[in-house]
Tab-separated table of C-alpha atoms and ligand atoms in Angstrom:
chain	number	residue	atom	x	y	z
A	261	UNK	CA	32.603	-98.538	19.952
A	262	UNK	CA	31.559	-98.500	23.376
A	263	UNK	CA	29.593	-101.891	24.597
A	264	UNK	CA	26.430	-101.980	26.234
A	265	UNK	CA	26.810	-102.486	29.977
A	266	UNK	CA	25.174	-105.790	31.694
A	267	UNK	CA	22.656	-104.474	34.001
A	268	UNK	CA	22.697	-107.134	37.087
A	269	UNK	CA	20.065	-105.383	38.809
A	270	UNK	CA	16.569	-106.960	38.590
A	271	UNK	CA	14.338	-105.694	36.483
A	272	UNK	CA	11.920	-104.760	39.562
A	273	UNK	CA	14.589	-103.255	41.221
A	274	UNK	CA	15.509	-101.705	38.059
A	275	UNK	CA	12.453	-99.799	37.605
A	276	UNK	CA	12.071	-98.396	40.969
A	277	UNK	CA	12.700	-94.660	41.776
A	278	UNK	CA	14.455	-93.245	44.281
A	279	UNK	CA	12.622	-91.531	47.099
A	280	UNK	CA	12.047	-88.000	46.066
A	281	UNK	CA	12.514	-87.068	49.536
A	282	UNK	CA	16.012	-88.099	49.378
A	283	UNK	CA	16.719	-85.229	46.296
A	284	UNK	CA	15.738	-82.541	48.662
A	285	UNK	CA	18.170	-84.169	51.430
A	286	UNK	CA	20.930	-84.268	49.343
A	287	UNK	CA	20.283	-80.640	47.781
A	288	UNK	CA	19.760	-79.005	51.307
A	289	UNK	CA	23.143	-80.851	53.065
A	290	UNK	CA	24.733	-78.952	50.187
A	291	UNK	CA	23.818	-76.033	51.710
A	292	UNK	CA	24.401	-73.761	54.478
A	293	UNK	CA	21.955	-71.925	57.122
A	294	UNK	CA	18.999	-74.683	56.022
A	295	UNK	CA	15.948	-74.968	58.433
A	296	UNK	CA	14.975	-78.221	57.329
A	297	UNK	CA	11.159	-78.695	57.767
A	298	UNK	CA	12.004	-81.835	55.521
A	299	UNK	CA	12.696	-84.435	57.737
A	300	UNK	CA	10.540	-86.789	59.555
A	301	UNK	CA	11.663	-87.225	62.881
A	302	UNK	CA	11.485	-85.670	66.195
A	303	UNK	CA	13.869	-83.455	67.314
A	304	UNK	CA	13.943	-84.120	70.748
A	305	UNK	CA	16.098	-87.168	72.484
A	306	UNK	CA	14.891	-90.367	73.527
A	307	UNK	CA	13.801	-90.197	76.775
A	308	UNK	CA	16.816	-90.782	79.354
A	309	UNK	CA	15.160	-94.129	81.198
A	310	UNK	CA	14.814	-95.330	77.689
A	311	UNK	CA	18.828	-94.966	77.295
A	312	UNK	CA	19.837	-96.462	80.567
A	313	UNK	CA	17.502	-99.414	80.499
A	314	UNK	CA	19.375	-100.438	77.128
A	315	UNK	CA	22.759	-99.508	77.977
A	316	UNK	CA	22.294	-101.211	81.215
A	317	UNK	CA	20.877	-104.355	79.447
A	318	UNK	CA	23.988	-104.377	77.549
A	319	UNK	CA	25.975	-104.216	81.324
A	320	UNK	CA	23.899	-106.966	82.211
A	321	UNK	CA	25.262	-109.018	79.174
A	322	UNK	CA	22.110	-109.254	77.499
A	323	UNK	CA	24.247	-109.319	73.973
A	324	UNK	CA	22.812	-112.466	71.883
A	325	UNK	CA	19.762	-112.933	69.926
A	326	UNK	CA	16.428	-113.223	71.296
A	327	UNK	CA	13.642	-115.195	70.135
A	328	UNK	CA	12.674	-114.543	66.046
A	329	UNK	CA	9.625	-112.800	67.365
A	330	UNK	CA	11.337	-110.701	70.153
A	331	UNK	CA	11.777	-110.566	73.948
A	332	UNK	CA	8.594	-112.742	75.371
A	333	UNK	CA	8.673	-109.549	78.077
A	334	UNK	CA	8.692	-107.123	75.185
A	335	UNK	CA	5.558	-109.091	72.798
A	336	UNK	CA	3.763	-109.236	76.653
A	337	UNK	CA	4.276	-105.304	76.925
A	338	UNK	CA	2.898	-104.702	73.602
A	339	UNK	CA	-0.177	-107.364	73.849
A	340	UNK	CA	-1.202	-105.290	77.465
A	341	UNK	CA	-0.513	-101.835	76.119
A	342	UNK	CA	-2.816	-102.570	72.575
A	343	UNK	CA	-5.198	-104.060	75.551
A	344	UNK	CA	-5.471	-101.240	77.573
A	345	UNK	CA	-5.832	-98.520	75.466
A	346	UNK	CA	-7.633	-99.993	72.163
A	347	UNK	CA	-9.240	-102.956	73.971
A	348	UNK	CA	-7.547	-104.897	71.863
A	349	UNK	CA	-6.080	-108.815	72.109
A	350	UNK	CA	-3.294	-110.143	71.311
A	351	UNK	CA	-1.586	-113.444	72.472
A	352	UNK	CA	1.976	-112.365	73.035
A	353	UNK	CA	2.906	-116.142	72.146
A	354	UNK	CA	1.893	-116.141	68.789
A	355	UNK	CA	0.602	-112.641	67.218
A	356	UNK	CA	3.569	-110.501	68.239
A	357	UNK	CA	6.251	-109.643	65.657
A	358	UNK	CA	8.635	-107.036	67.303
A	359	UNK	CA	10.654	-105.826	63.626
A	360	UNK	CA	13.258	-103.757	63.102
A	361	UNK	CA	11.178	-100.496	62.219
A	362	UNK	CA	7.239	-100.625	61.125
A	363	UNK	CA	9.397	-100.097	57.771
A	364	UNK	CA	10.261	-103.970	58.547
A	365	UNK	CA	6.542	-104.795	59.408
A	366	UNK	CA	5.225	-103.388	56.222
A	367	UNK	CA	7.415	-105.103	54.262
A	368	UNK	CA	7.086	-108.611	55.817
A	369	UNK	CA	3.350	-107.918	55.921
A	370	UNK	CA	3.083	-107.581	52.149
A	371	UNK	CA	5.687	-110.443	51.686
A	372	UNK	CA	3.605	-112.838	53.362
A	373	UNK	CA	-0.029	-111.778	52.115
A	374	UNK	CA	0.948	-111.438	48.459
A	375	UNK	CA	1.071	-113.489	45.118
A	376	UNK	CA	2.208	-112.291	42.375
A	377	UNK	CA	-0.095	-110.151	40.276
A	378	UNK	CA	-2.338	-109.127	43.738
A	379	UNK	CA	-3.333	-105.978	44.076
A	380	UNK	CA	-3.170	-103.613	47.555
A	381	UNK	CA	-5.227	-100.373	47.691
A	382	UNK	CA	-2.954	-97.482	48.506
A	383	UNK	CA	-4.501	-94.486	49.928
A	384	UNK	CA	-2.248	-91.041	48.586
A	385	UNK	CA	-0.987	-89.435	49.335
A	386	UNK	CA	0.733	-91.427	51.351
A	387	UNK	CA	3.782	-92.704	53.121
A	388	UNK	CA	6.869	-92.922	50.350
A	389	UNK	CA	7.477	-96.519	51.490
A	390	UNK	CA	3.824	-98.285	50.634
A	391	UNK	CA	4.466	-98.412	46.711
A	392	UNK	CA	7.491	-99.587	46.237
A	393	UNK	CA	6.922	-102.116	49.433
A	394	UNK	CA	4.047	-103.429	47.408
A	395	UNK	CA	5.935	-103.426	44.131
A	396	UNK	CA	8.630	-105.313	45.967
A	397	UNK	CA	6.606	-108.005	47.196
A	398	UNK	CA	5.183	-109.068	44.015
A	399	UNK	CA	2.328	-107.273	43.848
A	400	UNK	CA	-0.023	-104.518	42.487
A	401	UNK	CA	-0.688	-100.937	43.687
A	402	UNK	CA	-3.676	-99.433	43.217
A	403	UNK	CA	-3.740	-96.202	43.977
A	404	UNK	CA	-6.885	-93.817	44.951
A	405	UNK	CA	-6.877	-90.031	46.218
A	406	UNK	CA	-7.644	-88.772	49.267
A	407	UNK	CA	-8.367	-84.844	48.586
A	408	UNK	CA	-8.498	-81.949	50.636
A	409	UNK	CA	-11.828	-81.288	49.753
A	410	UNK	CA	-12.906	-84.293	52.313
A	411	UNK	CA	-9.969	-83.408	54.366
A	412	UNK	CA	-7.789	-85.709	53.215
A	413	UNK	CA	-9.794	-88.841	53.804
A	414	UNK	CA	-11.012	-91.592	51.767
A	415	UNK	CA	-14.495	-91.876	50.795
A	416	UNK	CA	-16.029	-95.310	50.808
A	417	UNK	CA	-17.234	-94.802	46.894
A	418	UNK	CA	-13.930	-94.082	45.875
A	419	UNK	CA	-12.609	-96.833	47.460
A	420	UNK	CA	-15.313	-99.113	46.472
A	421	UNK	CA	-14.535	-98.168	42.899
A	422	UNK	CA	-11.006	-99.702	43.072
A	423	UNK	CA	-11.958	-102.762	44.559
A	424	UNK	CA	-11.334	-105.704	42.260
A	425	UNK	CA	-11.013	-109.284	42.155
A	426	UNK	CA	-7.407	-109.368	43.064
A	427	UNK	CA	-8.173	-106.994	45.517
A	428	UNK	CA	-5.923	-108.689	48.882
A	429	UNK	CA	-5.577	-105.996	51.276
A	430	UNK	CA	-5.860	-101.891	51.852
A	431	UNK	CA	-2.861	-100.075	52.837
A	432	UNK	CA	-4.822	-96.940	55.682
A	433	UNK	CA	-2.544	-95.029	57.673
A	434	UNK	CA	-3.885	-92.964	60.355
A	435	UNK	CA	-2.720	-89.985	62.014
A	436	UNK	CA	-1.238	-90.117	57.943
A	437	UNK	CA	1.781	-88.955	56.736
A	438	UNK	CA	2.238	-86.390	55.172
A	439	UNK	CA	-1.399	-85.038	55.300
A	440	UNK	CA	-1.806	-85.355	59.336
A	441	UNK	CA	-5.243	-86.389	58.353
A	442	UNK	CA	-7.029	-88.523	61.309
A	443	UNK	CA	-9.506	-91.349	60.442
A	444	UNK	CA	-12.662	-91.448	62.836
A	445	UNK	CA	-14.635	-94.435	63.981
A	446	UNK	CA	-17.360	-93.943	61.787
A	447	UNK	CA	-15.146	-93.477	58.560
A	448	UNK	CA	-13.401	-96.381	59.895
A	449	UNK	CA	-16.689	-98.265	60.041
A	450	UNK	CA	-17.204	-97.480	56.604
A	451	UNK	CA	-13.770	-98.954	55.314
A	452	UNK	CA	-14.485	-102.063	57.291
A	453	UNK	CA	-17.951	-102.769	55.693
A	454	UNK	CA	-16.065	-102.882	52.319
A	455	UNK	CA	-13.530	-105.196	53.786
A	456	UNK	CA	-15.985	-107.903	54.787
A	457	UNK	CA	-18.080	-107.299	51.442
A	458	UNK	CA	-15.011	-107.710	49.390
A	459	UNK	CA	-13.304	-110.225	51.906
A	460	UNK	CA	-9.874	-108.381	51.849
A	461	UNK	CA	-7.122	-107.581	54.418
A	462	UNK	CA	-6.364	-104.411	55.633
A	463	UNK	CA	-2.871	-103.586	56.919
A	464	UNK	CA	-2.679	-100.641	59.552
A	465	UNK	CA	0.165	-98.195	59.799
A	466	UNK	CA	-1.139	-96.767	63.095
A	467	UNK	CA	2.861	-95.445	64.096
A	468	UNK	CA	1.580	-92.137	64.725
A	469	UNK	CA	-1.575	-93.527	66.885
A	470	UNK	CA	0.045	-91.426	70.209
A	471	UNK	CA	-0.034	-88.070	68.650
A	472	UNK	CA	-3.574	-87.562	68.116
A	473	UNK	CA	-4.326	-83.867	69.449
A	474	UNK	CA	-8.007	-82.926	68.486
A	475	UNK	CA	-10.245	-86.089	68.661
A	476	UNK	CA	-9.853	-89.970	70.304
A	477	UNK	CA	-7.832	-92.080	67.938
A	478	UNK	CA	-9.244	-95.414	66.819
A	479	UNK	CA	-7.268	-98.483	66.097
A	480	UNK	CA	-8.865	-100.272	62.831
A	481	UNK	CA	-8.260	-103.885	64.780
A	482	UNK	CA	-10.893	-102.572	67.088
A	483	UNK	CA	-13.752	-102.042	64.580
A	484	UNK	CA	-16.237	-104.795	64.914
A	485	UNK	CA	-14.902	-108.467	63.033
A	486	UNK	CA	-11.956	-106.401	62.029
A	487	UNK	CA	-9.375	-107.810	63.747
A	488	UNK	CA	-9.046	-111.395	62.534
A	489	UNK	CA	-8.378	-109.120	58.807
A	490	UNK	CA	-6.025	-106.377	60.662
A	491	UNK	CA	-2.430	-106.418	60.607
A	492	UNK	CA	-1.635	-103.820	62.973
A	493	UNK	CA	1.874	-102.273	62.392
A	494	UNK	CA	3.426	-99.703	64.576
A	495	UNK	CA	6.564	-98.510	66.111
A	496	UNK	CA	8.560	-96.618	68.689
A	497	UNK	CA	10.019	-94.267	66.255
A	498	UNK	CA	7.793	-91.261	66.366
A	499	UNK	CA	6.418	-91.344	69.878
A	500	UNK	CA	8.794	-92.255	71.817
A	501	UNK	CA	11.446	-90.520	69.758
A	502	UNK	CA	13.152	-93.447	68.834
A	503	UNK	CA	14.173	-93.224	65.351
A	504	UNK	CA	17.477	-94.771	65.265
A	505	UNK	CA	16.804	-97.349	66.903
A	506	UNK	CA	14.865	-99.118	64.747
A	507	UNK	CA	12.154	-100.677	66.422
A	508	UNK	CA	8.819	-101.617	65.938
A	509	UNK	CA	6.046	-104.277	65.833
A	510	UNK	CA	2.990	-105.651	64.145
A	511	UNK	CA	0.450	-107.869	65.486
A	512	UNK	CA	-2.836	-109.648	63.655
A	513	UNK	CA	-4.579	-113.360	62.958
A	514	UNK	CA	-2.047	-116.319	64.319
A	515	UNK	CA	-1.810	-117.356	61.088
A	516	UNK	CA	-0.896	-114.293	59.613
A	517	UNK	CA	1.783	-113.290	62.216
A	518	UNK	CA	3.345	-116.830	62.394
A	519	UNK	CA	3.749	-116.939	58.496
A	520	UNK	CA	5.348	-113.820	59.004
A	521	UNK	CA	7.844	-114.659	61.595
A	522	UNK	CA	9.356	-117.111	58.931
A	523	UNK	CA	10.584	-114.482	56.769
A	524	UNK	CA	11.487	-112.570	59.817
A	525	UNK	CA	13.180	-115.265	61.083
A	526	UNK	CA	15.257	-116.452	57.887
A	527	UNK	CA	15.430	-112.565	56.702
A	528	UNK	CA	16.649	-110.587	60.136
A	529	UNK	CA	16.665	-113.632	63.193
A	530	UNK	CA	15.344	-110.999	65.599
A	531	UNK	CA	15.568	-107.110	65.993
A	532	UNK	CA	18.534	-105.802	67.851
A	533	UNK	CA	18.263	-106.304	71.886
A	534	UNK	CA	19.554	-103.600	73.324
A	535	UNK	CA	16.872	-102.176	70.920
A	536	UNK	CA	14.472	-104.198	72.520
A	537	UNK	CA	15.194	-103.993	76.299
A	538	UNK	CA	15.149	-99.775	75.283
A	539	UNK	CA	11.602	-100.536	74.097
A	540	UNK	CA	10.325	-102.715	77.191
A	541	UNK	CA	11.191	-99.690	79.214
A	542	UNK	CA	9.354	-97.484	77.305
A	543	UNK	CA	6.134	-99.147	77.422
A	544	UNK	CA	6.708	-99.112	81.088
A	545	UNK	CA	7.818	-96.394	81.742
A	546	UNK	CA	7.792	-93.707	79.159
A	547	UNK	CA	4.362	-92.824	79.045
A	548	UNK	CA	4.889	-89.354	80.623
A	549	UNK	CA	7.750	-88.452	78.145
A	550	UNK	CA	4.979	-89.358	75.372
A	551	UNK	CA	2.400	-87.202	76.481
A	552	UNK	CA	4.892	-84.403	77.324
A	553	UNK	CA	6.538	-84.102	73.721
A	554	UNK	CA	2.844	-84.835	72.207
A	555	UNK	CA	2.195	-81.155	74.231
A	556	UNK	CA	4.924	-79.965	72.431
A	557	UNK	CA	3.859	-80.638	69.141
A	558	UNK	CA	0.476	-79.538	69.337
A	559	UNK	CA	1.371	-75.999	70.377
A	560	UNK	CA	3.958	-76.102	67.656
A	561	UNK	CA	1.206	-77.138	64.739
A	562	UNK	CA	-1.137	-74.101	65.848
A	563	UNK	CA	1.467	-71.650	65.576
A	564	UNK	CA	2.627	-73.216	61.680
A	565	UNK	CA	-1.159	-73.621	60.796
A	566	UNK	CA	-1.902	-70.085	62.012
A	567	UNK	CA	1.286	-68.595	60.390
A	568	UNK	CA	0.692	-70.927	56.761
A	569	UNK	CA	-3.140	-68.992	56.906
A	570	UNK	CA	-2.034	-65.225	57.421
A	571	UNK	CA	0.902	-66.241	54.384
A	572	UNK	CA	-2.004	-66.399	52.254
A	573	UNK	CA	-1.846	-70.246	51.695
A	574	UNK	CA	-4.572	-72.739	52.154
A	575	UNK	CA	-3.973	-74.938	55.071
A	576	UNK	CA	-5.871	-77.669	56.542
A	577	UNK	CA	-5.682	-78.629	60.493
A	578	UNK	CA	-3.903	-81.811	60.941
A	579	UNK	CA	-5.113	-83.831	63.637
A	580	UNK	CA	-2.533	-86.118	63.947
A	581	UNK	CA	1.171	-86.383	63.200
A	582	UNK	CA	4.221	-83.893	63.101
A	583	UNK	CA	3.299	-82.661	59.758
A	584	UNK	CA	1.158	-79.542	57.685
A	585	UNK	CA	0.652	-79.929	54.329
A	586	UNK	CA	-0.438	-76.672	52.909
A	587	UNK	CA	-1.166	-76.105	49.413
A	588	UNK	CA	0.574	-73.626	47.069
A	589	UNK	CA	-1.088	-73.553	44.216
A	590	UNK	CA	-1.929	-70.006	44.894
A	591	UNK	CA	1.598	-68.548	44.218
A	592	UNK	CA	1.020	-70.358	40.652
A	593	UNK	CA	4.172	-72.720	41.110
A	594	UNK	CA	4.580	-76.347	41.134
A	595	UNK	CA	5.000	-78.636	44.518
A	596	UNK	CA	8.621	-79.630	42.810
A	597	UNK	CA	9.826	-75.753	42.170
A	598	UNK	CA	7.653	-73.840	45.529
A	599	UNK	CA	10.218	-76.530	47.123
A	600	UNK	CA	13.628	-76.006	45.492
A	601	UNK	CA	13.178	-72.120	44.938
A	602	UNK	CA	12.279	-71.899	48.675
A	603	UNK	CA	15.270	-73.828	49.687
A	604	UNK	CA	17.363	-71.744	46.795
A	605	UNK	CA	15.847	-68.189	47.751
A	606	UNK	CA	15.113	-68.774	51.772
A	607	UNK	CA	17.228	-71.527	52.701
A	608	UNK	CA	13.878	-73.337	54.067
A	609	UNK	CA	13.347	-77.091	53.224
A	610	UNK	CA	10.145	-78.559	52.820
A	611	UNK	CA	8.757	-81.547	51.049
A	612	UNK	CA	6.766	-81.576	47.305
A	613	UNK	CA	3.459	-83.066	47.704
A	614	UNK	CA	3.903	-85.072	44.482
A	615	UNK	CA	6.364	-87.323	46.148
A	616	UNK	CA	3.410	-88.905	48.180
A	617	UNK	CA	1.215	-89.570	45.180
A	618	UNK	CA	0.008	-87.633	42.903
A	619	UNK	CA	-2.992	-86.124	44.430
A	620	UNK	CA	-0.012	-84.619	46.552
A	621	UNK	CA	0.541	-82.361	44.320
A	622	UNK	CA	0.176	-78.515	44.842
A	623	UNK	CA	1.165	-79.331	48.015
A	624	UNK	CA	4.076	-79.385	49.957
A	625	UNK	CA	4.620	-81.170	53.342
A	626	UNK	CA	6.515	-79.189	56.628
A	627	UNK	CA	7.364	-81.411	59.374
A	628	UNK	CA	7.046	-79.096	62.823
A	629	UNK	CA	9.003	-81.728	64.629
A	630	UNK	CA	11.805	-78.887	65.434
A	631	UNK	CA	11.975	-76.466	68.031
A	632	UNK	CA	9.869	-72.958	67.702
A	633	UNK	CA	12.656	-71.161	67.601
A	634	UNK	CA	13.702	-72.382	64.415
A	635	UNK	CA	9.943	-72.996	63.122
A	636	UNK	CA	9.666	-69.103	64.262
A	637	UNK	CA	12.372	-67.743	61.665
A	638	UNK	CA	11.566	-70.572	58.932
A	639	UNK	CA	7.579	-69.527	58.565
A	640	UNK	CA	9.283	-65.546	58.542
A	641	UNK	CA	11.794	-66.788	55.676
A	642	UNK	CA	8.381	-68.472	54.136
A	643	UNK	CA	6.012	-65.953	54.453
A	644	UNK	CA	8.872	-63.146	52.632
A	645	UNK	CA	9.730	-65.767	49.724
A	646	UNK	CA	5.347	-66.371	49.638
A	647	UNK	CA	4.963	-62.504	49.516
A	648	UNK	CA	7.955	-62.010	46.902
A	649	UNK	CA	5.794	-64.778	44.482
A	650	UNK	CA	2.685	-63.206	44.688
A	651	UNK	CA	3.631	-60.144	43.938
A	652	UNK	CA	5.333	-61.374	40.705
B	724	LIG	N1	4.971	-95.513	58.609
B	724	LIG	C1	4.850	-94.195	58.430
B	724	LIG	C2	3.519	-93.628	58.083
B	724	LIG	C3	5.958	-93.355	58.556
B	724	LIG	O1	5.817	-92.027	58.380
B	724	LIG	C4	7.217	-93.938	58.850
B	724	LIG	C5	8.422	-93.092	58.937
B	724	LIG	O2	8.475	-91.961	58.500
B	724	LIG	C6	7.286	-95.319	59.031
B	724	LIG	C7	6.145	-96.081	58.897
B	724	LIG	C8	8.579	-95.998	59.335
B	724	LIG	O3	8.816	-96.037	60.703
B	724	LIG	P1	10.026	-96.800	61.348
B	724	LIG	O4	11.043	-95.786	61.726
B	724	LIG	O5	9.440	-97.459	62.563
B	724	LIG	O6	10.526	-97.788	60.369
């Protein structure tokens, strides 16, 4: 008789799923001829300064560790950029954490706010990461849906309704993934309200703040007395097209961002350098590369959004973001199989709602971060596989 195996894995670890992202990966790299409207990245390269300035850097010799919270040049960069454009202060001495990632700020962020048993208000559909991040750092998700019928934002009653004693911060991520959906000032306003009537944090994925296309984005740190309960995370990732490089920051309260530069420091040190000195120029220097692919992407979500529409399907108008997230429900199929018989049948992959929450579902999400060309022949491979359904 064959023993039980000892399970070393912890029982938190244990009981987390893999991304369901990550299934659709795996199927599609199977496969050959895949347009992959799965992935969220930019297709294009980071910009060529960005290169040289790091592989210079590493010419230079510039091959140790920096300081735990990053280059003082980079943390000054980021302090004058969040000044200019959001108005926003930030003392590059203490309430700069340059991370590996924003993935690395989230994490440390809910690391360092959290005892056990507290509970963070997740707003889904939403980013795969925010769940398990919360799960992982001891504490409670509580999530609430954001539907299309207010276009994918958060009302305040909803919200209110989840708010609870244990209630330590609010997870908002705007331009969201995967809905594209844009928070304005006033809805901002409203979130902030419940944040000083409820005295809880509220943590700030604003990565994809530079590719607003239709309206002014707000930062949530710049809402009146919102700040000193803001942890701002962002990143170079999607902007500047920095992905692999894994870079990014979060800034907030002194006390918040020097609590977490202890984890960061006895967790990571620092984030890479030649990472970092890539970054610096960026900020300086890569503004114009930022604005260029941003002018790329917005012609690219018209044409999807138009050709989604005259498929038949429901789609709302992101205003933020590389991503659509139209809804399928009328071809009668789930998120889960409109994705894998789409990829089977068409060789197109795309994303199931339901693996950003449940109120994702009878959804799916397309990233238009790839060229038209290939967004061209994917929404024709669509729109036949959309027809074919219907018809059934
Ligand atoms: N936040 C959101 C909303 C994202 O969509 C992503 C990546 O997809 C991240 C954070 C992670 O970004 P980074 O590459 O900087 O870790």
């Amino acid at each position: 008789m064959k023993t039980q195996e000892k399970s070393y894995i912890a029982h938190h670890v244990d009981q987390l799923k893999p991304s369901g992202i990550r299934r659709f990966f795996d199927l599609a790299s199977k496969m050959e001829n895949v347009i992959s409207l799965g992935v969220g990245e930019p297709d294009f390269v980071t910009p060529w300064n960005v290169i040289e300035a790091s592989y210079h850097s590493l010419e230079r010799g510039f091959t140790s560790y920096t300081a735990n919270a990053g280059l003082f040049e980079l943390r000054q960069e980021i302090s004058k950029f969040l000044k200019t454009e959001y108005e926003l202060e930030y003392n590059p001495e203490n309430q700069v954490l340059v991370t590996v990632g924003a993935s690395q700020a989230i994490d440390v962020a809910l690391r360092t706010i959290l005892n056990p048993g507290d509970e963070v208000i997740v707003v889904e559909p939403s980013f795969v990461s925010y769940v398990p991040a919360v799960r992982l750092a001891g504490g409670v998700p509580i999530t609430v849906s954001a539907t299309e019928e207010h276009a994918f934002k958060i009302q305040a009653n909803q919200m209110e309704a989840a708010i609870t004693p244990r209630t330590k911060a609010l997870m908002i991520c705007s331009p969201n993934n995967p809905t594209g959906a844009v928070l304005s000032k006033q809805e901002m306003e409203e979130i902030a309200k419940l944040a000083k009537k409820h005295d809880f944090l509220v943590i700030s994925d604003e990565i994809y703040a530079d590719l607003t296309y239709d309206e002014t984005f707000t930062s949530f740190a710049s809402i009146s007395e919102m700040a000193e309960r803001t942890i701002l995370i962002s990143g170079f990732s999607k902007a500047f097209a920095m992905t692999g490089w894994r870079l990014g920051y979060a800034t907030g309260p002194k006390q918040i961002i020097e609590a977490m530069t202890k984890i960061h420091q006895y967790t990571i040190m620092c984030a890479p350098t030649m990472a970092q000195h890539g970054a610096l120029e960026a900020l300086r220097n890569g503004r114009s590369s930022v604005l260029e692919m941003k002018t790329s992407y917005r012609q690219r979500r018209n044409f999807v959004v138009k050709a989604l529409k005259d498929m038949g399907l429901s789609c709302h108008l992101p205003g933020g973001a590389f991503y659509v997230f139209p809804s399928v429900t009328s071809t009668g199929m789930s998120s889960e199989d409109f994705a894998e018989e789409l990829l089977q049948e068409q060789q197109v992959a795309v994303v199931p709602g339901g693996v950003f929450g449940e109120s994702g579902e009878g959804y799916v999400r397309c990233s238009y971060a790839t060229s038209m060309k290939q967004l061209d022949t994917a929404m024709k491979r669509m729109r036949k596989f959309v027809e074919e359904k219907q018809i059934q």
